[in-house]
Short mmCIF file of C-alpha atoms in Angstrom, two decimals:
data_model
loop_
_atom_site.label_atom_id
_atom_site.label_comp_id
_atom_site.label_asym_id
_atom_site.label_seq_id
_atom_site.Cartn_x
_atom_site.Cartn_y
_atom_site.Cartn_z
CA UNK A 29 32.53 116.67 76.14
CA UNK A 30 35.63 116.12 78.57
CA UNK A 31 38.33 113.76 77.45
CA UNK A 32 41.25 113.06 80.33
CA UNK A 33 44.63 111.75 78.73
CA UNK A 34 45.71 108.37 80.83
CA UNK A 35 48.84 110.03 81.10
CA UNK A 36 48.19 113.75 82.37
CA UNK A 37 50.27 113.84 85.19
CA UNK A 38 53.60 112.19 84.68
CA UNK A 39 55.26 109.93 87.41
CA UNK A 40 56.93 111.39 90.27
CA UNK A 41 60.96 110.50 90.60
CA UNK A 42 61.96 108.39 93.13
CA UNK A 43 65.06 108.16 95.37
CA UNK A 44 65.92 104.52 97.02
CA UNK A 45 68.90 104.46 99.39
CA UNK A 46 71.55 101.37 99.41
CA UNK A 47 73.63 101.47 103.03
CA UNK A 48 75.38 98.23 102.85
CA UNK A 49 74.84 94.40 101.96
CA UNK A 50 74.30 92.87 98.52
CA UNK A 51 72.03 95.13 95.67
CA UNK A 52 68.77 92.79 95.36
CA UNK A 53 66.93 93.38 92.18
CA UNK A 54 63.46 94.91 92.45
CA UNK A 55 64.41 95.41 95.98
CA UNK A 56 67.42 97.74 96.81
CA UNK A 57 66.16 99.27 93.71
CA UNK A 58 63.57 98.66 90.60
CA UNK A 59 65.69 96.97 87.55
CA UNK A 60 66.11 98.71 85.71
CA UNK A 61 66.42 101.96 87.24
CA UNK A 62 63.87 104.71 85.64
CA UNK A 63 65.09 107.77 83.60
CA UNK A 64 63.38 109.75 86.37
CA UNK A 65 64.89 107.84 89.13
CA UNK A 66 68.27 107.61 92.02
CA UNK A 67 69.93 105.16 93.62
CA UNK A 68 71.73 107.00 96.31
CA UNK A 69 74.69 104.76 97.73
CA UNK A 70 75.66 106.17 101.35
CA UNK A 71 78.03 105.19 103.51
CA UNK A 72 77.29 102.36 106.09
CA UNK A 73 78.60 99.52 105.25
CA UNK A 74 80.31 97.06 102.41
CA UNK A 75 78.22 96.71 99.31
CA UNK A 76 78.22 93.87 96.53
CA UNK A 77 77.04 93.15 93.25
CA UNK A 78 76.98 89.28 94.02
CA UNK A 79 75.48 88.20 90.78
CA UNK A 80 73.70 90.39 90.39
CA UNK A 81 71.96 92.38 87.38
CA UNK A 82 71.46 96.05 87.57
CA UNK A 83 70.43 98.62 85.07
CA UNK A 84 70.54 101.97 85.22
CA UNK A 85 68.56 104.64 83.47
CA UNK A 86 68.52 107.07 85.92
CA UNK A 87 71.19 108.39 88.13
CA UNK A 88 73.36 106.59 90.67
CA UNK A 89 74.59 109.10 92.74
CA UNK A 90 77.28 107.12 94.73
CA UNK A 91 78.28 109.26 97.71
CA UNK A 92 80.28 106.44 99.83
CA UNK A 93 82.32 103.14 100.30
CA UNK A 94 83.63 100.67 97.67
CA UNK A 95 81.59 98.32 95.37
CA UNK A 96 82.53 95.11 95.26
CA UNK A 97 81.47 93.59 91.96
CA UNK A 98 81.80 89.42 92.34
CA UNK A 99 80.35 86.50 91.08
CA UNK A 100 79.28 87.22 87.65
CA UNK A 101 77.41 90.35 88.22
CA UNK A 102 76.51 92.59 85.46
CA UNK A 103 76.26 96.87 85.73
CA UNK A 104 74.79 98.26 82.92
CA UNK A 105 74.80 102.53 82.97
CA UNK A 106 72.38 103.71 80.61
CA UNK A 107 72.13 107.06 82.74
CA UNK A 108 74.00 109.49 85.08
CA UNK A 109 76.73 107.44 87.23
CA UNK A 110 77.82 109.66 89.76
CA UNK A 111 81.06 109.16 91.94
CA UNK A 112 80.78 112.01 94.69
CA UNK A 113 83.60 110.63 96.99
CA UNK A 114 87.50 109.24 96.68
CA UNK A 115 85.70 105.95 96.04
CA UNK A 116 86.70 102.23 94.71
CA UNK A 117 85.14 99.88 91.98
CA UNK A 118 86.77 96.37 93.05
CA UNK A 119 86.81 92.70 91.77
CA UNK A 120 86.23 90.73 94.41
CA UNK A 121 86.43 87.24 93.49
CA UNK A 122 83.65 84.46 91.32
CA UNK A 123 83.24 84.84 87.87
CA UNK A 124 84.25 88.12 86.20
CA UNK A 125 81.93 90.63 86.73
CA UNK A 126 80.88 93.36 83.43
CA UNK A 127 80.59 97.61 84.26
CA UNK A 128 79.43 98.64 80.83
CA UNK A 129 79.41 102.05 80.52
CA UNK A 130 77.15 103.70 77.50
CA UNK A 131 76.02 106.99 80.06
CA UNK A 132 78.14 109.73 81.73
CA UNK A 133 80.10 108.09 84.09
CA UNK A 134 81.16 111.12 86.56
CA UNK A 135 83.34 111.83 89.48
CA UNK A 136 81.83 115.48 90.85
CA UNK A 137 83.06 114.78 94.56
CA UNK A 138 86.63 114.37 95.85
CA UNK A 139 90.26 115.85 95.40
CA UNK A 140 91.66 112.24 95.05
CA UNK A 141 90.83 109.33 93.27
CA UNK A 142 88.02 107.14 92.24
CA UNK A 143 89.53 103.73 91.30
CA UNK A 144 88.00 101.52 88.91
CA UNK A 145 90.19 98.25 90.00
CA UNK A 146 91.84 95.69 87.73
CA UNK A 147 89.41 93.05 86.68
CA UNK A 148 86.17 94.56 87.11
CA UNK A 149 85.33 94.09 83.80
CA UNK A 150 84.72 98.00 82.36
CA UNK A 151 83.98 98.61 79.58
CA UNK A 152 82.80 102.03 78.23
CA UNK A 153 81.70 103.70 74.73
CA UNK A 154 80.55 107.02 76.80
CA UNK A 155 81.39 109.91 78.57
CA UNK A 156 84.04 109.64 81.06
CA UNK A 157 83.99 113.06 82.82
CA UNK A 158 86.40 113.97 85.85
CA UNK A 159 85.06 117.13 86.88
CA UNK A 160 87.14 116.69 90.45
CA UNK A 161 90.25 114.68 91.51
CA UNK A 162 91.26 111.51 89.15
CA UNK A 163 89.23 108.73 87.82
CA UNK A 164 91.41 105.88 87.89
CA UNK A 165 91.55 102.90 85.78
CA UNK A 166 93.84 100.49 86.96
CA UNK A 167 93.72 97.55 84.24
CA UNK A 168 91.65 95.52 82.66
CA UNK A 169 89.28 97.90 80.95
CA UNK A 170 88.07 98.66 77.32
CA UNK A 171 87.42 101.61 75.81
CA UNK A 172 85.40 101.24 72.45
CA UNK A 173 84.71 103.79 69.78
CA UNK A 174 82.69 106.56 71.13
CA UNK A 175 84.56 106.86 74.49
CA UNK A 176 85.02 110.24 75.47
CA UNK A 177 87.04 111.83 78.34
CA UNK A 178 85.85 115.17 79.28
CA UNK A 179 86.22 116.99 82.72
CA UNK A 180 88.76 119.34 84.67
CA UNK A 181 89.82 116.66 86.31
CA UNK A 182 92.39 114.15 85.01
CA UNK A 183 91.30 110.40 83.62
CA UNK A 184 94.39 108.17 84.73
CA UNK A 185 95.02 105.30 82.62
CA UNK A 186 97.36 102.89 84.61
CA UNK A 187 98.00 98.96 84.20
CA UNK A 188 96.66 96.65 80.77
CA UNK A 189 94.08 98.81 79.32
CA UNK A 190 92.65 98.36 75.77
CA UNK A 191 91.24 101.35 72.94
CA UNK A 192 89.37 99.98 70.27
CA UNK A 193 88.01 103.17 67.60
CA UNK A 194 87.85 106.91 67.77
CA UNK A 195 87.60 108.74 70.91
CA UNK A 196 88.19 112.20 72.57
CA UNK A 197 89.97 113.57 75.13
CA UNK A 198 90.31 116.65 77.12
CA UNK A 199 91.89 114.93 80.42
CA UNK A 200 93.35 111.46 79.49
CA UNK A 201 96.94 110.96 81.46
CA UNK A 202 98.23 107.40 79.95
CA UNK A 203 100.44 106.88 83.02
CA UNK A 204 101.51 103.44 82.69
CA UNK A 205 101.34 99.70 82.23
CA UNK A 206 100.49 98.43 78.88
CA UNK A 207 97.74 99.94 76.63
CA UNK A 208 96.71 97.68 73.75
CA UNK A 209 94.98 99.52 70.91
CA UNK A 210 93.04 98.52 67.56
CA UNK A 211 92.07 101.00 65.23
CA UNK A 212 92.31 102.83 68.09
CA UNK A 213 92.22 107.15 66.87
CA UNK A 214 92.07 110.17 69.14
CA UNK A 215 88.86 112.20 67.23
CA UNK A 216 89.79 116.00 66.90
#
């Protein structure tokens, strides 16, 4: 007797590219974004989040250009976020967009800086890992219990940031601006 599992052969990953214009769900990319899957941002042109919704499981490996996050729009990394340029997170106007972090978010590309702007709404309880360069965060985010900061690179903490919990560090620079804490304790 042959039996055949419904599942033998298990799905193939899948790459979708993003050049420019606004991230439509389901069609710049499935929401959310499968464990298997990338989102590969390349240069070509402005990109927004304009109320937008995206989740990612995957890996977002973001190779060009600023995001603009605007009008409410929600990022949710569940995965691999991968910053492989001197790139820019930026608010850019509507209601207050949300970057939750609970992944790796990663800069792997770039002697300079990454910048996640003032008011676009991060906030992280994962990995935060400069491997290259600076990832800068220049007000406005939170950084929950569970945050970690890992990398050879340096984590730049510059403007009105918050720490809430225990966290780690092997690269956080706390170069300026005001940094509110609660309970806030650096895990050894």
């Amino acid at each position: 007797m042959l039996f055949r599992s419904a599942l033998s052969h298990p799905a193939a990953a899948i790459d979708y590219v993003w050049t420019g214009g606004d991230y439509v769900p389901g069609v710049t990319s499935p929401n959310p974004l499968g464990a298997a899957d990338r989102l590969l941002i390349r240069a070509g042109g402005f990109k927004f989040f304009n109320g937008a919704s995206f989740v990612n499981d995957g890996t977002v490996a973001w190779a060009a250009d600023a995001l603009y996050l605007q009008g409410g729009s929600t990022v949710t990394n569940n995965g691999l976020w991968d910053a492989q340029a001197d790139t820019a997170l930026v608010y850019n106007g509507g209601a207050a967009p949300v970057f939750a972090n609970h992944g790796v978010f990663r800069k792997s590309g770039g002697t300079g800086a990454t910048v996640v702007g003032a008011s676009t709404g991060f906030v992280n309880d994962g990995v935060i890992d400069a491997q290259t360069g600076s990832i800068r965060f220049d007000g406005g985010a939170q950084f929950n219990a569970g945050s970690s900061f890992t990398g050879a690179g340096s984590v730049v903490i510059n403007g009105n940031n918050a720490f809430s919990g225990a966290f780690s560090s092997q690269s956080l620079v706390l170069a300026g601006g005001s940094i509110a804490g609660n309970a806030a304790v650096l895990a050894s």
